[in-house]
XYZ file of C-alpha atoms in Angstrom:
563
model
C 194.372 305.302 31.224
C 195.535 301.690 31.460
C 198.279 300.440 29.176
C 196.036 298.157 27.117
C 193.666 300.995 26.293
C 196.591 303.265 25.387
C 197.964 300.670 22.955
C 194.517 299.796 21.562
C 193.700 303.424 20.820
C 197.076 303.961 19.173
C 196.517 300.920 16.949
C 192.882 301.715 16.138
C 193.952 305.062 14.655
C 195.855 303.246 11.913
C 193.494 300.343 11.247
C 190.625 302.307 9.642
C 187.913 300.385 11.443
C 189.313 296.900 10.707
C 189.190 296.251 14.464
C 187.494 298.196 17.265
C 189.327 299.407 20.359
C 187.592 296.655 22.371
C 188.586 294.001 19.804
C 192.214 295.119 19.938
C 192.185 295.217 23.746
C 191.003 291.619 23.891
C 193.693 290.504 21.436
C 196.636 292.107 23.245
C 199.073 289.737 24.925
C 201.754 290.150 27.570
C 205.147 288.866 26.352
C 206.672 286.132 28.508
C 209.945 288.065 28.779
C 210.164 291.780 29.634
C 212.936 292.167 27.049
C 210.252 291.597 24.398
C 208.202 294.578 25.552
C 205.210 295.255 27.761
C 202.387 294.362 25.359
C 202.190 292.575 22.020
C 199.583 292.699 19.268
C 199.277 289.541 17.114
C 198.809 290.598 13.492
C 197.297 287.241 12.459
C 193.794 288.605 13.053
C 194.278 291.189 10.286
C 195.770 288.919 7.643
C 192.447 287.982 6.028
C 191.018 291.517 6.123
C 194.157 293.272 4.838
C 195.197 290.401 2.550
C 198.780 290.588 3.751
C 201.143 288.334 5.641
C 201.124 288.966 9.438
C 204.860 289.761 9.418
C 204.322 292.478 6.808
C 201.324 293.936 8.671
C 203.368 294.175 11.886
C 206.285 295.821 10.052
C 204.019 298.377 8.331
C 202.276 299.307 11.597
C 205.621 299.682 13.401
C 206.615 302.364 10.861
C 203.290 304.228 11.092
C 202.596 304.349 14.827
C 203.852 307.448 16.590
C 206.200 306.581 19.474
C 204.907 309.633 21.381
C 203.453 307.596 24.270
C 205.906 304.710 24.031
C 209.588 304.071 24.488
C 209.498 302.222 21.184
C 207.217 300.117 18.969
C 208.942 297.169 17.285
C 207.798 294.499 14.823
C 208.929 291.057 15.942
C 207.810 288.577 13.307
C 203.975 288.523 13.242
C 203.783 290.523 16.487
C 203.858 294.253 17.065
C 205.540 294.797 20.438
C 205.041 297.922 22.525
C 207.543 299.198 25.084
C 205.785 301.671 27.369
C 207.244 305.022 28.359
C 208.283 303.959 31.869
C 208.603 307.411 33.426
C 205.199 308.569 32.204
C 203.539 305.314 33.197
C 205.059 305.219 36.687
C 204.024 308.815 37.376
C 200.494 308.287 36.057
C 199.850 305.077 38.018
C 201.239 306.369 41.308
C 199.445 309.714 40.991
C 196.134 307.954 40.348
C 196.442 305.702 43.401
C 197.677 308.560 45.620
C 194.598 310.520 44.545
C 191.962 307.764 44.603
C 193.189 305.495 47.409
C 190.924 302.474 47.905
C 188.640 303.713 45.104
C 191.384 303.008 42.556
C 189.729 301.313 39.541
C 186.230 301.407 41.116
C 183.709 301.876 38.310
C 180.738 304.234 38.307
C 177.587 302.675 39.706
C 175.028 301.470 37.188
C 172.903 300.094 40.002
C 171.767 296.906 38.256
C 170.842 294.130 40.659
C 172.696 290.835 40.690
C 171.156 288.069 42.791
C 173.664 285.646 44.324
C 172.367 282.346 45.722
C 175.125 281.235 48.097
C 176.064 279.272 51.222
C 172.720 277.461 51.639
C 173.554 275.004 54.441
C 171.063 272.341 55.391
C 169.050 272.884 58.547
C 169.729 270.442 61.419
C 173.201 269.680 60.095
C 176.463 271.230 61.267
C 178.172 273.930 59.237
C 181.125 272.125 57.741
C 184.107 272.910 55.529
C 181.938 271.615 52.685
C 179.674 274.670 53.077
C 182.613 277.068 53.151
C 183.230 277.160 49.399
C 179.769 278.423 48.414
C 179.861 280.952 51.267
C 183.236 282.553 50.546
C 183.018 282.338 46.739
C 179.567 283.957 46.812
C 180.647 286.650 49.270
C 183.721 287.479 47.192
C 181.715 287.661 43.960
C 179.291 290.055 45.666
C 182.195 292.365 46.564
C 183.715 292.082 43.093
C 180.438 292.911 41.360
C 179.796 295.798 43.700
C 183.211 297.215 42.768
C 182.362 297.142 39.063
C 179.011 298.841 39.529
C 176.363 296.245 40.377
C 174.106 296.066 43.412
C 174.608 292.537 44.806
C 171.761 290.800 46.650
C 173.140 287.914 48.703
C 170.583 285.157 49.229
C 171.084 282.311 51.690
C 168.781 279.694 50.166
C 168.681 277.536 53.287
C 168.135 273.815 52.857
C 165.145 273.843 55.179
C 162.744 271.596 53.238
C 162.724 268.173 51.617
C 162.636 264.478 52.432
C 165.638 264.819 54.751
C 163.290 266.403 57.293
C 160.990 263.450 57.020
C 164.029 261.293 57.754
C 164.998 263.451 60.738
C 161.472 263.400 62.164
C 161.443 259.596 61.925
C 164.807 259.479 63.726
C 163.645 261.844 66.472
C 160.435 259.932 67.089
C 162.300 256.604 67.180
C 165.156 257.483 69.528
C 165.368 261.264 70.031
C 166.084 262.846 73.447
C 164.526 266.323 73.776
C 166.715 267.293 76.748
C 169.920 266.269 74.943
C 168.890 268.128 71.778
C 168.086 271.339 73.646
C 171.460 271.128 75.387
C 173.529 270.479 72.242
C 171.145 270.750 69.263
C 173.289 270.410 66.156
C 175.536 267.631 67.436
C 172.524 265.607 68.609
C 170.553 266.181 65.405
C 173.587 265.134 63.354
C 173.878 261.956 65.434
C 170.225 261.179 64.737
C 170.596 261.891 61.021
C 173.663 259.652 60.632
C 172.005 256.873 62.666
C 168.748 256.875 60.656
C 170.596 256.925 57.325
C 172.749 253.999 58.427
C 169.661 252.015 59.422
C 167.756 252.905 56.249
C 170.404 251.163 54.157
C 169.107 247.840 55.540
C 165.495 248.817 56.248
C 163.536 250.171 53.247
C 160.499 250.952 55.426
C 162.411 253.879 56.964
C 162.603 255.589 53.587
C 158.872 255.083 53.046
C 158.096 256.472 56.511
C 160.349 259.484 55.880
C 158.517 260.272 52.624
C 155.200 260.066 54.462
C 156.372 262.511 57.137
C 157.664 264.948 54.521
C 154.317 264.824 52.744
C 152.646 265.576 56.095
C 155.029 268.516 56.471
C 154.100 269.853 53.029
C 150.405 269.475 53.862
C 150.746 271.485 57.084
C 150.566 268.716 59.707
C 150.848 270.414 63.124
C 153.288 267.955 64.726
C 155.539 267.854 61.658
C 155.624 271.662 61.412
C 156.407 272.104 65.123
C 159.347 269.692 64.956
C 160.598 271.256 61.705
C 160.407 274.792 63.189
C 162.309 273.675 66.281
C 165.086 272.080 64.220
C 165.256 275.198 62.022
C 165.422 277.703 64.902
C 168.196 275.787 66.674
C 170.200 275.574 63.451
C 169.966 279.288 62.689
C 171.468 280.148 66.079
C 174.595 278.181 65.171
C 174.690 279.444 61.588
C 174.447 283.071 62.697
C 177.373 282.588 65.050
C 179.518 281.132 62.257
C 178.542 283.828 59.747
C 179.563 286.439 62.330
C 182.960 284.713 62.634
C 183.339 284.779 58.841
C 182.131 288.379 58.526
C 179.455 287.355 56.020
C 175.989 288.951 55.966
C 172.956 288.263 53.788
C 170.159 290.306 52.262
C 167.753 287.359 52.319
C 167.495 284.172 54.385
C 164.578 282.800 52.367
C 165.212 279.086 52.086
C 163.360 276.298 50.320
C 160.449 276.381 52.782
C 159.703 280.000 51.818
C 158.518 278.755 48.427
C 156.169 276.067 49.754
C 153.091 278.228 49.096
C 154.425 279.523 45.765
C 154.813 276.253 43.895
C 151.136 275.926 42.958
C 151.539 278.968 40.699
C 154.482 277.336 38.905
C 152.504 274.124 38.366
C 149.526 276.186 37.119
C 151.695 278.142 34.633
C 153.266 274.934 33.344
C 149.788 273.420 32.982
C 148.357 276.485 31.185
C 151.220 276.384 28.695
C 150.605 272.680 28.051
C 154.073 271.700 29.290
C 153.069 269.062 31.861
C 152.850 265.364 31.078
C 152.495 262.261 33.212
C 155.228 259.651 33.534
C 154.762 256.621 35.787
C 152.334 258.574 37.930
C 154.683 261.560 38.308
C 154.237 265.009 36.719
C 157.076 266.021 34.422
C 158.186 268.505 31.755
C 159.742 266.834 28.728
C 163.010 268.497 27.654
C 164.709 268.147 24.286
C 168.364 267.167 24.520
C 168.080 265.835 28.072
C 168.263 262.198 29.066
C 165.485 262.620 31.632
C 162.488 264.971 31.900
C 162.245 267.597 34.640
C 160.368 265.956 37.529
C 157.922 268.547 38.902
C 155.872 266.354 41.258
C 156.391 262.811 42.447
C 153.631 260.230 42.177
C 152.668 260.920 45.827
C 152.311 264.645 45.070
C 155.500 265.716 46.859
C 157.533 268.470 45.203
C 161.211 268.443 44.327
C 164.194 270.803 44.240
C 163.416 271.954 40.719
C 159.821 272.872 41.615
C 161.064 275.084 44.432
C 163.901 276.496 42.319
C 161.449 277.443 39.554
C 159.386 279.286 42.177
C 162.520 280.936 43.564
C 163.714 282.051 40.110
C 160.368 283.663 39.289
C 160.122 285.287 42.734
C 163.630 286.735 42.463
C 163.029 288.120 38.978
C 159.811 289.812 40.123
C 161.279 291.044 43.412
C 164.815 292.085 42.423
C 164.495 292.608 38.644
C 167.986 291.165 38.401
C 170.342 291.738 35.488
C 172.071 288.488 36.452
C 171.228 285.692 38.858
C 174.086 283.504 40.103
C 173.818 280.131 41.804
C 177.051 279.345 43.667
C 176.454 275.629 44.039
C 178.692 272.548 43.723
C 179.616 271.125 40.340
C 177.572 267.981 40.984
C 174.400 270.081 40.525
C 175.268 271.183 36.967
C 172.600 268.947 35.417
C 169.939 270.366 37.751
C 170.644 273.953 36.734
C 170.690 273.091 33.043
C 167.222 271.617 33.506
C 166.098 274.664 35.493
C 167.109 277.048 32.705
C 165.588 274.798 30.052
C 162.193 274.688 31.824
C 162.205 278.470 32.330
C 162.944 278.940 28.618
C 160.036 276.631 27.697
C 157.833 278.736 29.979
C 158.705 281.716 27.765
C 161.054 283.485 30.182
C 163.949 284.810 28.102
C 165.597 286.088 31.292
C 166.606 282.466 31.885
C 169.670 283.429 29.811
C 170.675 285.737 32.675
C 170.863 282.812 35.109
C 174.340 281.366 35.672
C 175.369 278.322 37.634
C 178.725 279.050 39.298
C 180.012 275.541 40.085
C 182.956 274.579 42.249
C 184.971 271.475 43.110
C 184.923 269.510 46.347
C 186.989 269.898 49.505
C 188.563 266.596 50.540
C 190.504 265.441 53.585
C 193.475 263.169 52.946
C 192.086 262.709 49.454
C 188.729 261.408 50.689
C 185.307 262.927 50.007
C 183.483 264.393 52.988
C 179.923 263.289 53.778
C 177.536 264.540 56.465
C 175.297 261.511 55.946
C 178.169 259.181 56.819
C 179.366 261.367 59.675
C 182.633 262.150 57.866
C 182.837 265.943 58.183
C 185.254 268.717 59.161
C 183.230 271.159 61.256
C 183.934 274.797 60.448
C 183.586 276.382 63.891
C 186.307 274.321 65.637
C 188.416 274.688 62.490
C 188.228 278.482 62.769
C 189.127 278.264 66.468
C 192.179 276.136 65.679
C 193.269 278.451 62.835
C 193.071 281.473 65.145
C 195.122 279.638 67.819
C 197.805 278.779 65.265
C 197.899 282.366 64.015
C 198.190 283.635 67.586
C 201.113 281.287 68.279
C 202.998 282.613 65.240
C 202.270 286.218 66.217
C 203.540 285.521 69.754
C 206.765 284.159 68.264
C 207.282 286.975 65.751
C 205.876 290.028 67.559
C 205.042 289.332 71.231
C 204.523 293.039 72.003
C 201.875 293.522 69.310
C 198.788 295.387 70.492
C 195.378 293.779 69.862
C 196.946 290.348 69.366
C 193.609 288.555 69.716
C 191.921 290.686 67.027
C 194.877 290.327 64.656
C 195.042 286.556 65.244
C 191.339 286.290 64.417
C 191.800 288.296 61.207
C 194.762 286.132 60.206
C 193.181 282.785 61.140
C 189.838 283.415 59.438
C 191.556 285.132 56.510
C 193.865 282.143 56.080
C 190.946 279.728 55.685
C 189.111 282.004 53.235
C 192.182 282.847 51.163
C 193.279 279.218 50.837
C 189.859 278.323 49.486
C 189.669 281.272 47.101
C 193.169 280.967 45.647
C 192.074 277.672 44.083
C 190.275 277.952 40.770
C 186.605 277.231 41.417
C 186.325 274.000 39.495
C 189.414 272.583 41.159
C 188.763 271.002 44.514
C 191.467 270.995 47.173
C 192.637 268.867 50.060
C 192.125 270.474 53.436
C 195.419 271.279 55.209
C 195.130 273.718 58.115
C 198.866 273.916 58.766
C 199.524 274.991 55.186
C 196.609 277.477 55.279
C 197.883 279.391 58.310
C 201.541 279.484 57.283
C 203.135 282.923 56.980
C 205.262 281.575 54.122
C 204.193 280.448 50.665
C 201.107 281.345 48.663
C 198.842 282.017 51.641
C 196.599 284.686 53.080
C 198.936 285.408 56.030
C 201.807 285.934 53.558
C 199.814 288.624 51.718
C 198.556 290.156 54.994
C 202.127 290.305 56.305
C 203.321 292.094 53.158
C 200.572 294.682 53.690
C 201.480 295.101 57.375
C 205.171 295.524 56.492
C 204.260 298.335 54.085
C 202.221 300.082 56.764
C 205.218 299.905 59.122
C 207.429 301.589 56.494
C 204.858 304.326 55.929
C 204.474 304.967 59.676
C 208.239 305.346 60.081
C 208.277 307.868 57.226
C 205.149 309.679 58.483
C 203.923 309.302 54.916
C 200.965 311.394 53.708
C 199.618 310.607 50.206
C 198.307 314.148 49.736
C 201.838 315.494 50.233
C 203.555 312.854 48.127
C 201.463 313.571 45.025
C 203.191 316.952 44.546
C 206.705 315.462 44.589
C 208.701 313.431 42.073
C 207.053 310.106 41.238
C 209.822 308.550 39.163
C 211.477 305.253 40.056
C 213.830 303.685 37.558
C 214.736 300.126 38.630
C 213.310 296.967 37.044
C 211.765 295.662 40.270
C 209.679 298.803 40.769
C 208.586 298.606 37.111
C 207.353 295.053 37.720
C 205.211 296.374 40.595
C 203.871 299.255 38.495
C 202.763 296.873 35.752
C 200.937 294.765 38.328
C 199.238 297.819 39.844
C 198.193 298.959 36.390
C 196.707 295.528 35.661
C 194.433 295.540 38.742
C 191.289 296.741 36.964
C 191.724 294.099 34.254
C 192.106 291.428 36.937
C 188.922 292.551 38.700
C 187.035 292.657 35.385
C 188.251 289.155 34.505
C 187.277 287.837 37.948
C 183.746 289.184 37.433
C 183.475 287.974 33.842
C 184.580 284.426 34.711
C 183.064 284.274 38.237
C 186.584 283.493 39.421
C 187.802 285.092 42.704
C 190.986 283.036 42.374
C 192.146 285.573 39.753
C 192.311 288.201 42.513
C 193.883 285.860 45.083
C 196.644 284.870 42.646
C 197.135 288.523 41.719
C 197.510 289.449 45.407
C 200.160 286.756 45.855
C 202.075 288.019 42.792
C 201.905 291.622 43.997
C 203.048 290.701 47.522
C 205.943 288.659 46.082
C 206.957 291.509 43.758
C 206.983 293.994 46.629
C 208.943 291.690 48.944
C 211.553 291.251 46.224
C 211.721 295.050 45.798
C 211.932 295.566 49.576
C 214.794 293.058 49.864
C 216.921 295.020 47.357
C 215.867 298.636 47.942
C 216.381 300.919 50.955
C 213.038 302.691 50.728
C 213.608 305.077 53.644
C 217.072 306.308 52.546
C 217.190 309.998 51.683
C 217.741 310.354 47.937
C 216.008 311.679 44.799
C 213.708 308.651 44.605
C 212.583 308.543 48.260
C 209.209 310.192 47.627
C 208.487 307.921 44.668
C 209.608 304.807 46.564
C 207.292 305.629 49.449
C 204.497 306.365 46.985
C 205.131 302.976 45.370
C 204.940 301.284 48.783
C 201.728 303.156 49.605
C 200.168 302.260 46.248
C 201.080 298.604 46.716
C 199.550 298.645 50.200
C 196.329 300.174 48.868
C 195.926 297.543 46.164
C 196.889 294.644 48.452
C 194.303 295.779 50.990
C 191.640 296.181 48.305
C 192.491 292.771 46.820
C 192.098 291.165 50.244
C 188.837 293.056 50.834
C 187.415 291.687 47.587
C 188.183 288.224 48.945
C 186.491 289.002 52.263
C 189.853 289.020 54.088
C 190.953 291.715 56.562
C 194.296 293.503 56.176
C 195.817 294.224 59.619
C 198.147 297.214 59.779
C 200.432 295.385 62.205
C 201.274 291.703 62.570
């Protein structure tokens, strides 16, 4: 039982239904100083119900609550502070992790589906750092939700439709070189895309021509479809290679084009429900509380993102029967997803409430926004290569005799990029700094990986076996080990909070705190010395290693056993 539940149940016994166990759990706070206890209950929430001052409520409860499971329970002003029974807590936490291993805190499967729209790079454009955030945030959320009992369905909603393809077709027909594109497809297509966008700024006819080609594409024009298919196939080869590097797999690669033949049904439903109106020749759905209506079809009949996203939402609900549907898409699309939900609600689909936009901030370089259209991008594949090289150089310097150096360097380099992204709260962007990412010092992925590897080295030297350790003494008495125990005990709450707030950074920050706590303990404690606490110290190291590895796994980061 975790400490919050223990305290909540103890309190609920004496509150006669004034607050439920869940209510109490949510109200509990962690004091800023350990001298003030391990958990604190603010009595303010009971003042109105009990018609007493919070200080008096706290004092009365302190006298009533049995100290059986606690060192002591003390009223401190309007707070009731709980000091846990350290010996009992240490033994319980270590025994649970020794028994459960990587399944520590994993919840029973309820099997509900959760659809996660993620990554979604644009066809015929290189995979850049800008696409990384959606990819790694979505992948981490899938792992987090799987741990708490959901069945995640990862959907790569490829940007393989839209006016941009009209623009690319115009560029190819004007100055494309088939031989050059077949030799180096993505680089050449990017060059064409940047060139045509630059020219269109001064030549409005290019934009008109691009719209005409996209309309041809939507209407099934043979030449347009053949060019589009070629661009798409070449792009997927590169994308697959990068996803393999990142260790990310998908359950669906249905992009925008998949819904091209499904949009007529959406338009028909909207029409049947009397939701469509005309505005300047375009077909729209008027929305209360929005500055602009939802544009379903342009005046030339071409569809838009929202038309395809309405089709996708309905298809996913029918196909996956999702309990939740997440869209891991940049913050700049917030207005689009508000409109999407509003239209679905007007269509009578209450499950629109189960759709969540999971926004995130931008990645910048030297404080400047990145833009594929302007040719200002940081390509992911060479970035991964450089990160792996830097990791390998550090490994060569620290441990030149390490076996499987190439594999470890890859795990560290890729893990460094992912971790650096995920340690930032979603809505906060960050400035790209590869040197800082791959550092073995500071709040980085390699720092956490190295702490895990150090623990594995200790356990190998001791020939540690968890099944043997569980029968021995599991009592450690120093303050630094208690700090680790409290972190280990908090892991399930951290995972639950990460899922509830769609925030993998909660786990990344937790992993950093746990690694720092262990390194501090390691610096002051001779874990392998023979004494009464040796078994418990090794068990503590093992438990820390288990939770560090599981934290990294939930972030999509490998945990090498040697570095």
